[in-house]
Short mmCIF file of N, CA and C in Angstrom, two decimals:
data_model
loop_
_atom_site.label_atom_id
_atom_site.label_comp_id
_atom_site.label_asym_id
_atom_site.label_seq_id
_atom_site.Cartn_x
_atom_site.Cartn_y
_atom_site.Cartn_z
N ASP S 15 45.82 173.24 107.73
CA ASP S 15 45.18 172.02 108.19
C ASP S 15 43.96 171.70 107.33
N GLU S 16 43.79 170.46 106.98
CA GLU S 16 42.61 169.95 106.29
C GLU S 16 42.31 170.72 105.01
N VAL S 17 43.32 170.86 104.17
CA VAL S 17 43.20 171.56 102.90
C VAL S 17 42.15 170.89 102.02
N SER S 18 42.06 169.57 102.10
CA SER S 18 41.13 168.84 101.23
C SER S 18 39.68 169.17 101.53
N SER S 19 39.39 169.70 102.71
CA SER S 19 38.00 170.03 103.04
C SER S 19 37.53 171.29 102.32
N THR S 20 38.45 172.07 101.75
CA THR S 20 38.07 173.31 101.08
C THR S 20 38.46 173.35 99.60
N CYS S 21 39.22 172.35 99.14
CA CYS S 21 39.70 172.38 97.76
C CYS S 21 39.40 171.03 97.08
N PRO S 22 38.42 170.99 96.17
CA PRO S 22 38.06 169.72 95.53
C PRO S 22 39.22 169.05 94.79
N GLN S 23 40.11 169.84 94.19
CA GLN S 23 41.24 169.25 93.47
C GLN S 23 42.19 168.54 94.44
N ILE S 24 42.42 169.14 95.59
CA ILE S 24 43.28 168.50 96.60
C ILE S 24 42.58 167.26 97.15
N LYS S 25 41.27 167.35 97.38
CA LYS S 25 40.54 166.19 97.89
C LYS S 25 40.62 165.02 96.92
N ALA S 26 40.60 165.31 95.61
CA ALA S 26 40.72 164.24 94.62
C ALA S 26 42.04 163.50 94.78
N LEU S 27 43.09 164.21 95.16
CA LEU S 27 44.39 163.58 95.41
C LEU S 27 44.39 162.88 96.77
N SER S 28 44.00 163.60 97.82
CA SER S 28 44.12 163.06 99.18
C SER S 28 43.23 161.84 99.40
N HIS S 29 42.11 161.77 98.70
CA HIS S 29 41.19 160.65 98.86
C HIS S 29 41.27 159.68 97.68
N SER S 30 42.39 159.71 96.97
CA SER S 30 42.53 158.87 95.78
C SER S 30 42.86 157.43 96.14
N PRO S 31 42.34 156.48 95.35
CA PRO S 31 42.70 155.08 95.56
C PRO S 31 44.21 154.85 95.48
N ARG S 32 44.90 155.63 94.66
CA ARG S 32 46.36 155.44 94.52
C ARG S 32 47.08 155.72 95.84
N LEU S 33 46.79 156.87 96.47
CA LEU S 33 47.44 157.15 97.76
C LEU S 33 47.00 156.15 98.82
N ALA S 34 45.71 155.82 98.83
CA ALA S 34 45.21 154.86 99.81
C ALA S 34 45.87 153.50 99.63
N SER S 35 46.09 153.10 98.38
CA SER S 35 46.74 151.82 98.10
C SER S 35 48.17 151.80 98.62
N ILE S 36 48.90 152.90 98.40
CA ILE S 36 50.28 152.99 98.91
C ILE S 36 50.26 152.88 100.43
N ALA S 37 49.39 153.66 101.07
CA ALA S 37 49.32 153.64 102.53
C ALA S 37 48.91 152.26 103.05
N SER S 38 47.92 151.65 102.41
CA SER S 38 47.43 150.35 102.84
C SER S 38 48.50 149.27 102.72
N GLN S 39 49.25 149.28 101.62
CA GLN S 39 50.32 148.30 101.45
C GLN S 39 51.38 148.43 102.55
N LEU S 40 51.69 149.67 102.92
CA LEU S 40 52.72 149.88 103.94
C LEU S 40 52.21 149.60 105.34
N VAL S 41 50.94 149.91 105.60
CA VAL S 41 50.36 149.68 106.92
C VAL S 41 50.02 148.20 107.11
N GLY S 42 49.63 147.53 106.03
CA GLY S 42 49.29 146.11 106.11
C GLY S 42 47.82 145.85 106.35
N GLU S 43 47.00 146.87 106.21
CA GLU S 43 45.55 146.73 106.33
C GLU S 43 44.90 147.94 105.65
N ASP S 44 43.57 147.93 105.57
CA ASP S 44 42.89 149.10 105.01
C ASP S 44 43.21 150.32 105.86
N VAL S 45 43.04 151.50 105.25
CA VAL S 45 43.42 152.73 105.94
C VAL S 45 42.30 153.76 105.90
N ARG S 46 42.35 154.63 106.89
CA ARG S 46 41.51 155.81 106.94
C ARG S 46 42.34 157.03 106.59
N PHE S 47 41.79 157.93 105.82
CA PHE S 47 42.38 159.25 105.66
C PHE S 47 42.18 159.98 106.99
N TYR S 48 43.24 160.60 107.51
CA TYR S 48 43.16 161.26 108.82
C TYR S 48 43.27 162.78 108.71
N SER S 49 44.18 163.25 107.90
CA SER S 49 44.39 164.69 107.84
C SER S 49 45.31 165.03 106.68
N ASP S 50 45.28 166.30 106.29
CA ASP S 50 46.25 166.77 105.31
C ASP S 50 46.63 168.21 105.61
N HIS S 51 47.79 168.59 105.11
CA HIS S 51 48.34 169.92 105.38
C HIS S 51 49.17 170.35 104.18
N VAL S 52 49.24 171.65 103.98
CA VAL S 52 50.26 172.23 103.11
C VAL S 52 51.22 172.96 104.03
N PHE S 53 52.50 172.63 103.91
CA PHE S 53 53.53 173.25 104.75
C PHE S 53 54.44 174.11 103.88
N ALA S 54 54.64 175.33 104.30
CA ALA S 54 55.63 176.20 103.67
C ALA S 54 56.70 176.49 104.70
N LYS S 55 57.94 176.22 104.36
CA LYS S 55 59.06 176.63 105.22
C LYS S 55 59.77 177.76 104.50
N ASN S 56 59.60 178.96 105.03
CA ASN S 56 60.21 180.14 104.42
C ASN S 56 61.71 180.11 104.58
N PRO S 57 62.41 180.88 103.77
CA PRO S 57 63.86 181.01 103.98
C PRO S 57 64.17 181.45 105.41
N GLU S 58 65.32 181.03 105.90
CA GLU S 58 65.73 181.35 107.27
C GLU S 58 65.67 182.85 107.54
N SER S 59 65.98 183.65 106.53
CA SER S 59 65.93 185.10 106.68
C SER S 59 64.51 185.62 106.92
N GLU S 60 63.52 184.75 106.65
CA GLU S 60 62.11 185.10 106.87
C GLU S 60 61.49 184.15 107.90
N ALA S 61 62.27 183.76 108.89
CA ALA S 61 61.83 182.90 110.00
C ALA S 61 61.61 181.45 109.60
N GLY S 62 62.32 180.97 108.59
CA GLY S 62 62.22 179.57 108.19
C GLY S 62 63.22 178.72 108.95
N GLY S 63 63.10 178.67 110.26
CA GLY S 63 64.06 177.98 111.11
C GLY S 63 63.97 176.48 111.04
N ASP S 64 64.76 175.83 111.88
CA ASP S 64 64.80 174.37 111.87
C ASP S 64 63.57 173.79 112.54
N THR S 65 63.29 172.53 112.23
CA THR S 65 62.25 171.75 112.89
C THR S 65 62.99 170.69 113.70
N PRO S 66 62.87 170.72 115.04
CA PRO S 66 63.66 169.82 115.88
C PRO S 66 63.23 168.35 115.72
N TRP S 67 64.12 167.45 116.16
CA TRP S 67 63.82 166.02 116.13
C TRP S 67 62.54 165.76 116.92
N HIS S 68 61.64 164.98 116.32
CA HIS S 68 60.39 164.66 116.99
C HIS S 68 59.76 163.43 116.31
N GLN S 69 58.74 162.91 116.96
CA GLN S 69 57.86 161.90 116.39
C GLN S 69 56.49 162.54 116.22
N ASP S 70 55.75 162.16 115.20
CA ASP S 70 54.40 162.67 115.01
C ASP S 70 53.38 161.95 115.90
N PHE S 71 53.57 160.66 116.09
CA PHE S 71 52.57 159.81 116.73
C PHE S 71 52.14 160.29 118.12
N PRO S 72 53.05 160.71 119.01
CA PRO S 72 52.61 161.07 120.36
C PRO S 72 51.63 162.24 120.42
N HIS S 73 51.46 162.95 119.32
CA HIS S 73 50.56 164.10 119.31
C HIS S 73 49.15 163.74 118.85
N HIS S 74 48.87 162.45 118.67
CA HIS S 74 47.57 162.03 118.15
C HIS S 74 46.95 160.99 119.08
N PRO S 75 45.61 160.98 119.19
CA PRO S 75 44.91 160.12 120.16
C PRO S 75 44.64 158.72 119.62
N LEU S 76 45.71 158.00 119.33
CA LEU S 76 45.60 156.68 118.72
C LEU S 76 46.14 155.61 119.65
N ASP S 77 45.52 154.45 119.64
CA ASP S 77 45.93 153.39 120.57
C ASP S 77 46.97 152.43 120.00
N ARG S 78 47.37 152.61 118.74
CA ARG S 78 48.34 151.68 118.17
C ARG S 78 49.18 152.37 117.11
N GLN S 79 50.35 151.78 116.91
CA GLN S 79 51.24 152.28 115.88
C GLN S 79 50.73 151.87 114.50
N GLY S 80 51.42 152.34 113.48
CA GLY S 80 51.08 151.98 112.11
C GLY S 80 50.59 153.16 111.29
N ALA S 81 50.27 154.27 111.93
CA ALA S 81 49.86 155.46 111.17
C ALA S 81 51.08 155.98 110.40
N LEU S 82 50.83 156.59 109.26
CA LEU S 82 51.95 157.08 108.47
C LEU S 82 51.64 158.40 107.79
N ASN S 83 52.71 159.03 107.33
CA ASN S 83 52.66 160.35 106.70
C ASN S 83 53.25 160.22 105.29
N ILE S 84 52.47 160.62 104.29
CA ILE S 84 52.98 160.72 102.92
C ILE S 84 53.23 162.21 102.66
N TRP S 85 54.48 162.55 102.41
CA TRP S 85 54.97 163.94 102.31
C TRP S 85 55.36 164.18 100.86
N ILE S 86 54.60 165.02 100.14
CA ILE S 86 54.77 165.20 98.69
C ILE S 86 55.35 166.59 98.40
N ALA S 87 56.44 166.61 97.65
CA ALA S 87 57.04 167.89 97.27
C ALA S 87 56.15 168.59 96.25
N LEU S 88 55.84 169.85 96.50
CA LEU S 88 55.05 170.65 95.56
C LEU S 88 55.92 171.46 94.61
N VAL S 89 57.19 171.61 94.97
CA VAL S 89 58.20 172.26 94.13
C VAL S 89 59.45 171.41 94.23
N ASP S 90 60.39 171.59 93.33
CA ASP S 90 61.67 170.90 93.45
C ASP S 90 62.32 171.31 94.77
N LEU S 91 62.81 170.34 95.53
CA LEU S 91 63.39 170.60 96.84
C LEU S 91 64.83 170.13 96.89
N THR S 92 65.67 170.95 97.49
CA THR S 92 67.07 170.60 97.73
C THR S 92 67.31 170.60 99.23
N PRO S 93 68.37 169.95 99.69
CA PRO S 93 68.66 169.95 101.13
C PRO S 93 68.76 171.35 101.72
N GLU S 94 69.22 172.32 100.93
CA GLU S 94 69.35 173.69 101.44
C GLU S 94 68.00 174.29 101.82
N MET S 95 66.93 173.72 101.28
CA MET S 95 65.58 174.23 101.56
C MET S 95 65.01 173.65 102.85
N GLY S 96 65.78 172.83 103.55
CA GLY S 96 65.32 172.27 104.81
C GLY S 96 64.47 171.03 104.63
N THR S 97 64.91 170.11 103.77
CA THR S 97 64.18 168.85 103.60
C THR S 97 64.39 167.97 104.82
N MET S 98 63.46 167.03 105.01
CA MET S 98 63.51 166.19 106.21
C MET S 98 64.68 165.22 106.20
N GLN S 99 65.11 164.91 107.42
CA GLN S 99 66.04 163.81 107.67
C GLN S 99 65.39 162.90 108.69
N PHE S 100 65.75 161.63 108.63
CA PHE S 100 65.12 160.63 109.48
C PHE S 100 66.18 159.86 110.24
N LEU S 101 65.82 159.36 111.41
CA LEU S 101 66.65 158.37 112.09
C LEU S 101 66.07 157.02 111.67
N SER S 102 66.76 156.37 110.74
CA SER S 102 66.26 155.16 110.09
C SER S 102 65.91 154.09 111.11
N ARG S 103 64.75 153.49 110.93
CA ARG S 103 64.22 152.42 111.77
C ARG S 103 63.93 152.85 113.21
N SER S 104 63.89 154.16 113.49
CA SER S 104 63.67 154.62 114.87
C SER S 104 62.25 154.38 115.35
N HIS S 105 61.34 154.00 114.45
CA HIS S 105 59.99 153.63 114.92
C HIS S 105 60.06 152.45 115.88
N ARG S 106 61.14 151.68 115.79
CA ARG S 106 61.31 150.51 116.68
C ARG S 106 61.53 150.92 118.13
N ALA S 107 61.88 152.18 118.37
CA ALA S 107 62.09 152.67 119.74
C ALA S 107 60.76 152.87 120.46
N GLY S 108 59.65 152.82 119.74
CA GLY S 108 58.35 153.08 120.35
C GLY S 108 58.14 154.57 120.57
N MET S 109 57.06 154.88 121.24
CA MET S 109 56.73 156.28 121.48
C MET S 109 57.60 156.85 122.59
N LEU S 110 58.28 157.95 122.28
CA LEU S 110 59.23 158.55 123.23
C LEU S 110 58.71 159.84 123.86
N GLY S 111 57.52 160.26 123.53
CA GLY S 111 56.92 161.43 124.18
C GLY S 111 56.69 162.59 123.24
N ARG S 112 56.00 163.58 123.78
CA ARG S 112 55.65 164.79 123.02
C ARG S 112 56.74 165.83 123.22
N TYR S 113 57.39 166.21 122.14
CA TYR S 113 58.46 167.20 122.23
C TYR S 113 58.27 168.38 121.30
N PHE S 114 57.40 168.26 120.35
CA PHE S 114 57.24 169.34 119.37
C PHE S 114 56.43 170.46 120.01
N ASN S 115 56.95 171.68 119.97
CA ASN S 115 56.29 172.86 120.54
C ASN S 115 56.12 172.80 122.05
N ARG S 116 57.03 172.14 122.76
CA ARG S 116 56.95 172.14 124.22
C ARG S 116 57.30 173.50 124.78
N ARG S 117 56.67 173.86 125.87
CA ARG S 117 56.91 175.18 126.48
C ARG S 117 58.28 175.27 127.14
N ASP S 118 58.82 174.15 127.60
CA ASP S 118 60.10 174.21 128.33
C ASP S 118 61.31 174.06 127.42
N ASP S 119 61.10 173.94 126.11
CA ASP S 119 62.18 173.83 125.12
C ASP S 119 63.06 172.60 125.29
N VAL S 120 62.63 171.62 126.09
CA VAL S 120 63.35 170.35 126.17
C VAL S 120 63.06 169.58 124.89
N THR S 121 64.10 169.04 124.27
CA THR S 121 63.93 168.33 123.01
C THR S 121 63.97 166.82 123.22
N LEU S 122 63.53 166.10 122.22
CA LEU S 122 63.61 164.65 122.25
C LEU S 122 65.06 164.20 122.45
N ILE S 123 65.99 164.87 121.78
CA ILE S 123 67.40 164.50 121.89
C ILE S 123 67.95 164.83 123.28
N ASP S 124 67.46 165.88 123.93
CA ASP S 124 67.88 166.19 125.30
C ASP S 124 67.58 165.01 126.23
N GLU S 125 66.42 164.43 126.09
CA GLU S 125 65.99 163.36 126.99
C GLU S 125 66.33 161.95 126.49
N HIS S 126 66.59 161.82 125.21
CA HIS S 126 66.90 160.51 124.62
C HIS S 126 68.11 160.61 123.70
N PRO S 127 69.26 161.05 124.19
CA PRO S 127 70.42 161.22 123.31
C PRO S 127 70.89 159.91 122.67
N TRP S 128 70.57 158.79 123.29
CA TRP S 128 70.98 157.48 122.78
C TRP S 128 70.45 157.20 121.38
N VAL S 129 69.35 157.86 120.97
CA VAL S 129 68.78 157.54 119.65
C VAL S 129 69.74 157.92 118.53
N LEU S 130 70.60 158.92 118.76
CA LEU S 130 71.55 159.33 117.73
C LEU S 130 72.63 158.27 117.51
N ASP S 131 72.92 157.47 118.55
CA ASP S 131 73.87 156.37 118.43
C ASP S 131 73.20 155.09 117.93
N GLU S 132 71.96 154.91 118.32
CA GLU S 132 71.24 153.67 118.02
C GLU S 132 70.73 153.60 116.57
N PHE S 133 70.37 154.76 116.00
CA PHE S 133 69.74 154.77 114.68
C PHE S 133 70.52 155.66 113.72
N GLU S 134 70.73 155.16 112.52
CA GLU S 134 71.48 155.89 111.51
C GLU S 134 70.67 157.07 110.96
N MET S 135 71.32 158.22 110.85
CA MET S 135 70.66 159.40 110.30
C MET S 135 70.70 159.33 108.77
N SER S 136 69.55 159.52 108.16
CA SER S 136 69.49 159.53 106.69
C SER S 136 70.20 160.76 106.16
N PRO S 137 70.73 160.67 104.95
CA PRO S 137 71.34 161.87 104.35
C PRO S 137 70.24 162.87 103.99
N PRO S 138 70.62 164.14 103.83
CA PRO S 138 69.64 165.11 103.34
C PRO S 138 69.12 164.68 101.97
N ILE S 139 67.87 164.95 101.71
CA ILE S 139 67.27 164.46 100.46
C ILE S 139 66.95 165.61 99.51
N SER S 140 66.95 165.29 98.24
CA SER S 140 66.46 166.18 97.18
C SER S 140 65.24 165.51 96.58
N LEU S 141 64.23 166.29 96.29
CA LEU S 141 63.00 165.76 95.69
C LEU S 141 62.58 166.65 94.53
N LYS S 142 62.10 166.03 93.47
CA LYS S 142 61.47 166.77 92.38
C LYS S 142 60.01 166.99 92.74
N ALA S 143 59.41 168.03 92.21
CA ALA S 143 57.98 168.26 92.44
C ALA S 143 57.21 167.00 92.08
N GLY S 144 56.37 166.53 93.00
CA GLY S 144 55.61 165.30 92.79
C GLY S 144 56.23 164.08 93.44
N ASP S 145 57.54 164.14 93.76
CA ASP S 145 58.18 163.05 94.51
C ASP S 145 57.64 163.04 95.94
N ALA S 146 57.76 161.90 96.60
CA ALA S 146 57.23 161.79 97.96
C ALA S 146 58.16 160.99 98.84
N THR S 147 58.07 161.25 100.12
CA THR S 147 58.65 160.38 101.14
C THR S 147 57.48 159.86 101.97
N VAL S 148 57.68 158.71 102.59
CA VAL S 148 56.66 158.15 103.47
C VAL S 148 57.37 157.77 104.76
N HIS S 149 56.78 158.15 105.89
CA HIS S 149 57.37 157.70 107.16
C HIS S 149 56.28 157.31 108.15
N ASP S 150 56.59 156.28 108.91
CA ASP S 150 55.77 155.87 110.04
C ASP S 150 55.74 157.04 111.02
N MET S 151 54.60 157.28 111.65
CA MET S 151 54.49 158.44 112.53
C MET S 151 55.28 158.30 113.82
N ASN S 152 55.93 157.16 114.04
CA ASN S 152 56.84 157.02 115.18
C ASN S 152 58.30 157.18 114.77
N VAL S 153 58.59 157.35 113.49
CA VAL S 153 59.97 157.58 113.06
C VAL S 153 60.39 158.97 113.54
N ILE S 154 61.56 159.04 114.15
CA ILE S 154 62.11 160.32 114.60
C ILE S 154 62.65 161.05 113.38
N HIS S 155 62.22 162.30 113.21
CA HIS S 155 62.64 163.07 112.05
C HIS S 155 62.77 164.54 112.42
N ALA S 156 63.48 165.26 111.56
CA ALA S 156 63.74 166.69 111.77
C ALA S 156 64.00 167.32 110.42
N ALA S 157 64.10 168.64 110.42
CA ALA S 157 64.45 169.35 109.19
C ALA S 157 65.26 170.58 109.58
N PRO S 158 66.38 170.79 108.92
CA PRO S 158 67.17 172.00 109.21
C PRO S 158 66.46 173.24 108.69
N ALA S 159 67.00 174.38 109.03
CA ALA S 159 66.48 175.65 108.53
C ALA S 159 66.58 175.70 107.01
N ASN S 160 65.74 176.49 106.41
CA ASN S 160 65.77 176.72 104.97
C ASN S 160 66.80 177.80 104.68
N SER S 161 67.98 177.39 104.24
CA SER S 161 69.07 178.34 103.98
C SER S 161 69.05 178.87 102.54
N SER S 162 68.04 178.48 101.77
CA SER S 162 67.92 178.98 100.39
C SER S 162 67.14 180.30 100.39
N ASN S 163 66.89 180.80 99.20
CA ASN S 163 66.07 182.01 99.04
C ASN S 163 64.65 181.68 98.60
N THR S 164 64.31 180.39 98.59
CA THR S 164 63.03 179.93 98.05
C THR S 164 62.24 179.18 99.13
N PRO S 165 60.95 179.45 99.28
CA PRO S 165 60.16 178.68 100.24
C PRO S 165 60.11 177.20 99.87
N ARG S 166 60.07 176.36 100.89
CA ARG S 166 59.89 174.92 100.71
C ARG S 166 58.40 174.63 100.84
N TRP S 167 57.79 174.14 99.78
CA TRP S 167 56.36 173.83 99.79
C TRP S 167 56.15 172.32 99.70
N VAL S 168 55.38 171.76 100.64
CA VAL S 168 55.06 170.33 100.61
C VAL S 168 53.59 170.13 100.98
N TYR S 169 53.07 169.01 100.52
CA TYR S 169 51.71 168.59 100.87
C TYR S 169 51.84 167.28 101.62
N SER S 170 51.19 167.20 102.76
CA SER S 170 51.31 166.04 103.63
C SER S 170 49.94 165.42 103.88
N THR S 171 49.85 164.09 103.77
CA THR S 171 48.63 163.37 104.13
C THR S 171 48.96 162.36 105.22
N LEU S 172 48.07 162.26 106.20
CA LEU S 172 48.24 161.32 107.30
C LEU S 172 47.20 160.22 107.18
N TRP S 173 47.64 158.98 107.42
CA TRP S 173 46.81 157.80 107.24
C TRP S 173 46.84 156.94 108.49
N LEU S 174 45.68 156.35 108.83
CA LEU S 174 45.56 155.49 110.01
C LEU S 174 45.18 154.08 109.59
N PRO S 175 45.68 153.07 110.31
CA PRO S 175 45.13 151.73 110.11
C PRO S 175 43.65 151.74 110.52
N VAL S 176 42.78 151.03 109.82
CA VAL S 176 41.37 151.01 110.20
C VAL S 176 41.17 150.44 111.59
N SER S 177 42.10 149.64 112.06
CA SER S 177 41.98 149.05 113.39
C SER S 177 42.30 150.03 114.52
N ALA S 178 42.85 151.21 114.19
CA ALA S 178 43.20 152.18 115.23
C ALA S 178 41.96 152.64 115.99
N ARG S 179 42.12 152.77 117.30
CA ARG S 179 41.02 153.20 118.15
C ARG S 179 41.37 154.51 118.84
N TYR S 180 40.33 155.22 119.23
CA TYR S 180 40.45 156.54 119.83
C TYR S 180 40.77 156.42 121.32
N THR S 181 41.82 157.10 121.77
CA THR S 181 42.23 157.03 123.18
C THR S 181 41.64 158.13 124.05
N GLY S 182 41.09 159.17 123.44
CA GLY S 182 40.57 160.29 124.21
C GLY S 182 41.60 161.34 124.55
N ALA S 183 42.86 161.11 124.19
CA ALA S 183 43.90 162.12 124.45
C ALA S 183 43.54 163.40 123.68
N SER S 184 43.86 164.52 124.28
CA SER S 184 43.50 165.81 123.70
C SER S 184 44.20 166.03 122.35
N ASN S 185 43.42 166.47 121.37
CA ASN S 185 43.95 166.79 120.04
C ASN S 185 42.96 167.75 119.38
N HIS S 186 43.47 168.84 118.83
CA HIS S 186 42.59 169.84 118.23
C HIS S 186 41.74 169.27 117.10
N ARG S 187 42.21 168.25 116.45
CA ARG S 187 41.50 167.67 115.31
C ARG S 187 40.32 166.81 115.76
N THR S 188 40.48 166.11 116.88
CA THR S 188 39.46 165.15 117.29
C THR S 188 38.59 165.61 118.46
N ASP S 189 39.07 166.54 119.27
CA ASP S 189 38.33 166.94 120.47
C ASP S 189 36.87 167.31 120.20
N PRO S 190 36.57 168.10 119.16
CA PRO S 190 35.16 168.52 118.98
C PRO S 190 34.26 167.51 118.26
N LEU S 191 34.75 166.32 117.97
CA LEU S 191 34.00 165.42 117.09
C LEU S 191 33.09 164.43 117.79
N GLY S 192 33.18 164.30 119.11
CA GLY S 192 32.33 163.36 119.82
C GLY S 192 32.67 161.91 119.56
N LEU S 193 33.95 161.61 119.33
CA LEU S 193 34.37 160.22 119.11
C LEU S 193 34.19 159.42 120.40
N THR S 194 33.98 158.12 120.25
CA THR S 194 33.76 157.25 121.40
C THR S 194 35.08 156.63 121.84
N LEU S 195 35.37 156.77 123.12
CA LEU S 195 36.60 156.23 123.71
C LEU S 195 36.73 154.74 123.43
N ASP S 196 37.92 154.33 123.04
CA ASP S 196 38.26 152.93 122.79
C ASP S 196 37.52 152.29 121.61
N MET S 197 36.97 153.13 120.76
CA MET S 197 36.28 152.62 119.57
C MET S 197 37.03 153.09 118.32
N PRO S 198 36.78 152.43 117.18
CA PRO S 198 37.45 152.87 115.94
C PRO S 198 37.17 154.34 115.65
N MET S 199 38.04 154.94 114.89
CA MET S 199 37.97 156.37 114.57
C MET S 199 36.92 156.62 113.48
N GLU S 200 35.70 156.18 113.73
CA GLU S 200 34.64 156.28 112.74
C GLU S 200 34.01 157.66 112.79
N HIS S 201 34.24 158.43 111.73
CA HIS S 201 33.69 159.77 111.61
C HIS S 201 33.82 160.17 110.14
N PRO S 202 32.89 160.98 109.63
CA PRO S 202 33.01 161.41 108.22
C PRO S 202 34.33 162.09 107.89
N LYS S 203 34.98 162.70 108.88
CA LYS S 203 36.28 163.34 108.62
C LYS S 203 37.38 162.31 108.37
N PHE S 204 37.18 161.06 108.79
CA PHE S 204 38.20 160.02 108.70
C PHE S 204 37.69 158.83 107.88
N PRO S 205 37.40 159.05 106.61
CA PRO S 205 36.82 157.96 105.82
C PRO S 205 37.83 156.86 105.50
N ILE S 206 37.30 155.65 105.39
CA ILE S 206 38.10 154.55 104.84
C ILE S 206 38.13 154.77 103.32
N ILE S 207 39.32 154.87 102.76
CA ILE S 207 39.46 155.17 101.34
C ILE S 207 39.67 153.86 100.58
N PRO S 208 38.82 153.58 99.60
CA PRO S 208 39.01 152.36 98.80
C PRO S 208 40.34 152.40 98.05
N THR S 209 40.93 151.25 97.88
CA THR S 209 42.23 151.17 97.21
C THR S 209 42.10 150.87 95.72
N ARG S 210 40.90 150.78 95.20
CA ARG S 210 40.67 150.53 93.77
C ARG S 210 39.64 151.50 93.24
#
């Protein structure tokens, strides 16, 4: 979590006008940098299991849609390494609830099986190191287990529309920051990144 806070080289990328410009064009307004992560999915033989279908948005204290995730391959990735798949245009379904890491093991598909009929599943993707995917944080997505012998390494940045406001919902990232309910997410951790 928040790799850019400890690594100046990563911060130069995560806070770059180029990434902000991409995010801003897709969101349709200026954007705030929200968070970044490095994800490693180990081979299945080393607990690199599947990531179930979920949406990212329900896990964040935001009052509106439009937040997005830029997911950058750090190594060449093949489908065997557990690359993401998406239910295309599923952001149109709206927020369907929190399902990632639930204690009762109920999945999004258990409660909303209709999404598999309503939205087309993207094919597994291959990415070269430096390639990226971008998805709205309400797009339903998943990743199979890593059946290769090589870890899957990716760098992810999350972006918010500047108009997004804080709902007060519990989140490890925002709880200790003293944000004001129903106000913009104004905090040094969430800077508006210039696009030039």
